[in-house]
PDB file of C-alpha atoms in Angstrom:
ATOM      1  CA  UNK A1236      -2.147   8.022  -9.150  1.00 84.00           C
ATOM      2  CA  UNK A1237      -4.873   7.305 -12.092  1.00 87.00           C
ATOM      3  CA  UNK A1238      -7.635   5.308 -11.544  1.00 90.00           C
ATOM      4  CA  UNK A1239      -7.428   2.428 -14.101  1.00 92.00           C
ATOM      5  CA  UNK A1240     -10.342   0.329 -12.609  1.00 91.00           C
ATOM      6  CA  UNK A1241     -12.969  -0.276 -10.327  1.00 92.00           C
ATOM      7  CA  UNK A1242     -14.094  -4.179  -9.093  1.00 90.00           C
ATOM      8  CA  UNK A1243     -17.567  -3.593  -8.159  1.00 83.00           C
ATOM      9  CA  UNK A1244     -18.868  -4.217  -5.048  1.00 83.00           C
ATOM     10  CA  UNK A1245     -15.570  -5.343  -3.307  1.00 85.00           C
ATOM     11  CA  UNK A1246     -14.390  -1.334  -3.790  1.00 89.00           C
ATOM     12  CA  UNK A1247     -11.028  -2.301  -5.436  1.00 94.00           C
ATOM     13  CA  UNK A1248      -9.509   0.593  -6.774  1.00 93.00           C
ATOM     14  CA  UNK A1249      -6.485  -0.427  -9.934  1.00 94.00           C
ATOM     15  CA  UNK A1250      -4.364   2.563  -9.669  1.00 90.00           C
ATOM     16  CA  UNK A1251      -1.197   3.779 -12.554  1.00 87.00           C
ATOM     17  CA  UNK A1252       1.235   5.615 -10.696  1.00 85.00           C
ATOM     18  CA  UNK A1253       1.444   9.490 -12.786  1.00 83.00           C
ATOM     19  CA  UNK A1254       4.601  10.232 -11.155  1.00 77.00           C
ATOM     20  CA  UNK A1255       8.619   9.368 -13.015  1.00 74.00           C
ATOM     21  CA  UNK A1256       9.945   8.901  -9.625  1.00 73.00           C
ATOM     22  CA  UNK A1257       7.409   6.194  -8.092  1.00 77.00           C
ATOM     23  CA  UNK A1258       9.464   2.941  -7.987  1.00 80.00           C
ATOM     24  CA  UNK A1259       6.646   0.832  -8.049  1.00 83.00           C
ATOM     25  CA  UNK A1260       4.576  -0.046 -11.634  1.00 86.00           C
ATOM     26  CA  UNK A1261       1.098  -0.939 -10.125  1.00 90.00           C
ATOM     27  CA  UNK A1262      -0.936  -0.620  -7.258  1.00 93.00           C
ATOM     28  CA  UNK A1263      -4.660  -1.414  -5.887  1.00 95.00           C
ATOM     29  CA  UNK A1264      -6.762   0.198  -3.492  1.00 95.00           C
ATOM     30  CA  UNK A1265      -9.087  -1.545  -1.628  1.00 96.00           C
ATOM     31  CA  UNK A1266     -12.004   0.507   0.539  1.00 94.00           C
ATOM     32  CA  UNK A1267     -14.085  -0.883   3.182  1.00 92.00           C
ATOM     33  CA  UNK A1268     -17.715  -1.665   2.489  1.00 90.00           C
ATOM     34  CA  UNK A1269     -18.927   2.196   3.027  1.00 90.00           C
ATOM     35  CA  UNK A1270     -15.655   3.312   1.580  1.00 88.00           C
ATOM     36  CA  UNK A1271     -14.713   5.573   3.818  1.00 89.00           C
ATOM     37  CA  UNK A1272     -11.630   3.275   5.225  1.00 92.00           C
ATOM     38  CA  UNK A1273      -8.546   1.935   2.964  1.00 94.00           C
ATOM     39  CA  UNK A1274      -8.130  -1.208   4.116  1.00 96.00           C
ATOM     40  CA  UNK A1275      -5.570  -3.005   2.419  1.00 96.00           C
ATOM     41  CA  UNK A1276      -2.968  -1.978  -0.255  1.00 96.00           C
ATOM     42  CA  UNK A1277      -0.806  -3.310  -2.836  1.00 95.00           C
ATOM     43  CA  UNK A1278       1.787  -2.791  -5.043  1.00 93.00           C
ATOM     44  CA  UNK A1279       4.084  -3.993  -7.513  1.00 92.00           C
ATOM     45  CA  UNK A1280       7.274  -3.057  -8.514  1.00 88.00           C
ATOM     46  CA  UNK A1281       9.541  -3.190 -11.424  1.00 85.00           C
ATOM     47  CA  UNK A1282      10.532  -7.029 -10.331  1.00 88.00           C
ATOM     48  CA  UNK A1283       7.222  -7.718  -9.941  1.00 90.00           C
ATOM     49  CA  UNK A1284       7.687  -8.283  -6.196  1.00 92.00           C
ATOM     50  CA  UNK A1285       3.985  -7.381  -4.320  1.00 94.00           C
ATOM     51  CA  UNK A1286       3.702  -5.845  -1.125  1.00 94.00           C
ATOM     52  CA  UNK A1287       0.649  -5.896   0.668  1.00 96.00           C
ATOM     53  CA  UNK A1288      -0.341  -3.333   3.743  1.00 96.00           C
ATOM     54  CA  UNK A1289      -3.513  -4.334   5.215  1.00 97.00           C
ATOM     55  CA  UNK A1290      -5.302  -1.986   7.750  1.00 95.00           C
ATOM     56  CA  UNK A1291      -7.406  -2.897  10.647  1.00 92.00           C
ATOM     57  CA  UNK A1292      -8.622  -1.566  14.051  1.00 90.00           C
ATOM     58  CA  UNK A1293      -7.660   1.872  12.557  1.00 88.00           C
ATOM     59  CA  UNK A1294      -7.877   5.024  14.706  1.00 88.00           C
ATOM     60  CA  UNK A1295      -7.902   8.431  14.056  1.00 87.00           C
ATOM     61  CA  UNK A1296      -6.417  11.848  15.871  1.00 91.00           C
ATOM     62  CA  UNK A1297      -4.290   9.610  18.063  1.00 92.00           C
ATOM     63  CA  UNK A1298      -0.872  10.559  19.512  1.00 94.00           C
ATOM     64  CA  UNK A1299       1.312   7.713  18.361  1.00 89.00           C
ATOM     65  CA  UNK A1300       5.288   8.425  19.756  1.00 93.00           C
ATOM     66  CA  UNK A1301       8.291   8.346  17.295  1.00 91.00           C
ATOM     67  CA  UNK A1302       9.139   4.830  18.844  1.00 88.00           C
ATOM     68  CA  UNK A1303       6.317   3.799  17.282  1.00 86.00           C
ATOM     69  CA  UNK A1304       7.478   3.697  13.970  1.00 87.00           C
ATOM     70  CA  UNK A1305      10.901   2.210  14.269  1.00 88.00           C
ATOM     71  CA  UNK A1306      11.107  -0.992  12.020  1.00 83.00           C
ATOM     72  CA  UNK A1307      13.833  -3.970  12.882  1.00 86.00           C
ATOM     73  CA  UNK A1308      13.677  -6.674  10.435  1.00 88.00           C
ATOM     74  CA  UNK A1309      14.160 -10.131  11.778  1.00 90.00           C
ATOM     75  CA  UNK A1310      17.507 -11.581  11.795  1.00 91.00           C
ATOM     76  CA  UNK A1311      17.445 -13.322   8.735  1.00 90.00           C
ATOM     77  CA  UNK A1312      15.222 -11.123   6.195  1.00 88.00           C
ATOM     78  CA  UNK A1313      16.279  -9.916   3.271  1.00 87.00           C
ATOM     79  CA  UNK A1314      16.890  -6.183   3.131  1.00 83.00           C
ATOM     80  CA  UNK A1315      16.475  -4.208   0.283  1.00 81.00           C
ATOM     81  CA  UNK A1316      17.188  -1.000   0.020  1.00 76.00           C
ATOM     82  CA  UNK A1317      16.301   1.815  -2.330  1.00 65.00           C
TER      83      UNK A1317
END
């Protein structure tokens, strides 16, 4: 990613995806207070849909099964695939 722009003090970070194959167009970074956690981020793609991850209660170094990670939609989303 480029950095495309800061928002001052909130540590939002507007970053340009460098890469041909990213299949999203935009994306923002946003750092806790003594910017040393992300804590949320977003991005656009070529629809313009947004998708927001926000992070909280974040640990580090900690064993975390495969299981963990499985994702079932609920019955009636919309699944996209890519």
């Amino acid at each position: 990613f480029k950095v495309v722009g800061v928002q001052e003090p909130d540590g939002v970070y507007f970053l340009q995806p460098q890469d041909q194959y990213v299949e999203f167009k935009r994306a923002q970074a946003k750092l806790s207070p003594d910017g040393k956690e992300l804590v949320e981020f977003r991005y656009w793609d070529e629809l313009d849909n947004e998708t927001t991850l926000a992070f909280s209660d974040v640990k580090t170094n900690v064993f975390a099964p495969d299981s963990a990670f499985k994702y079932v939609p609920p019955k009636d989303a919309d699944v996209t695939t890519m």
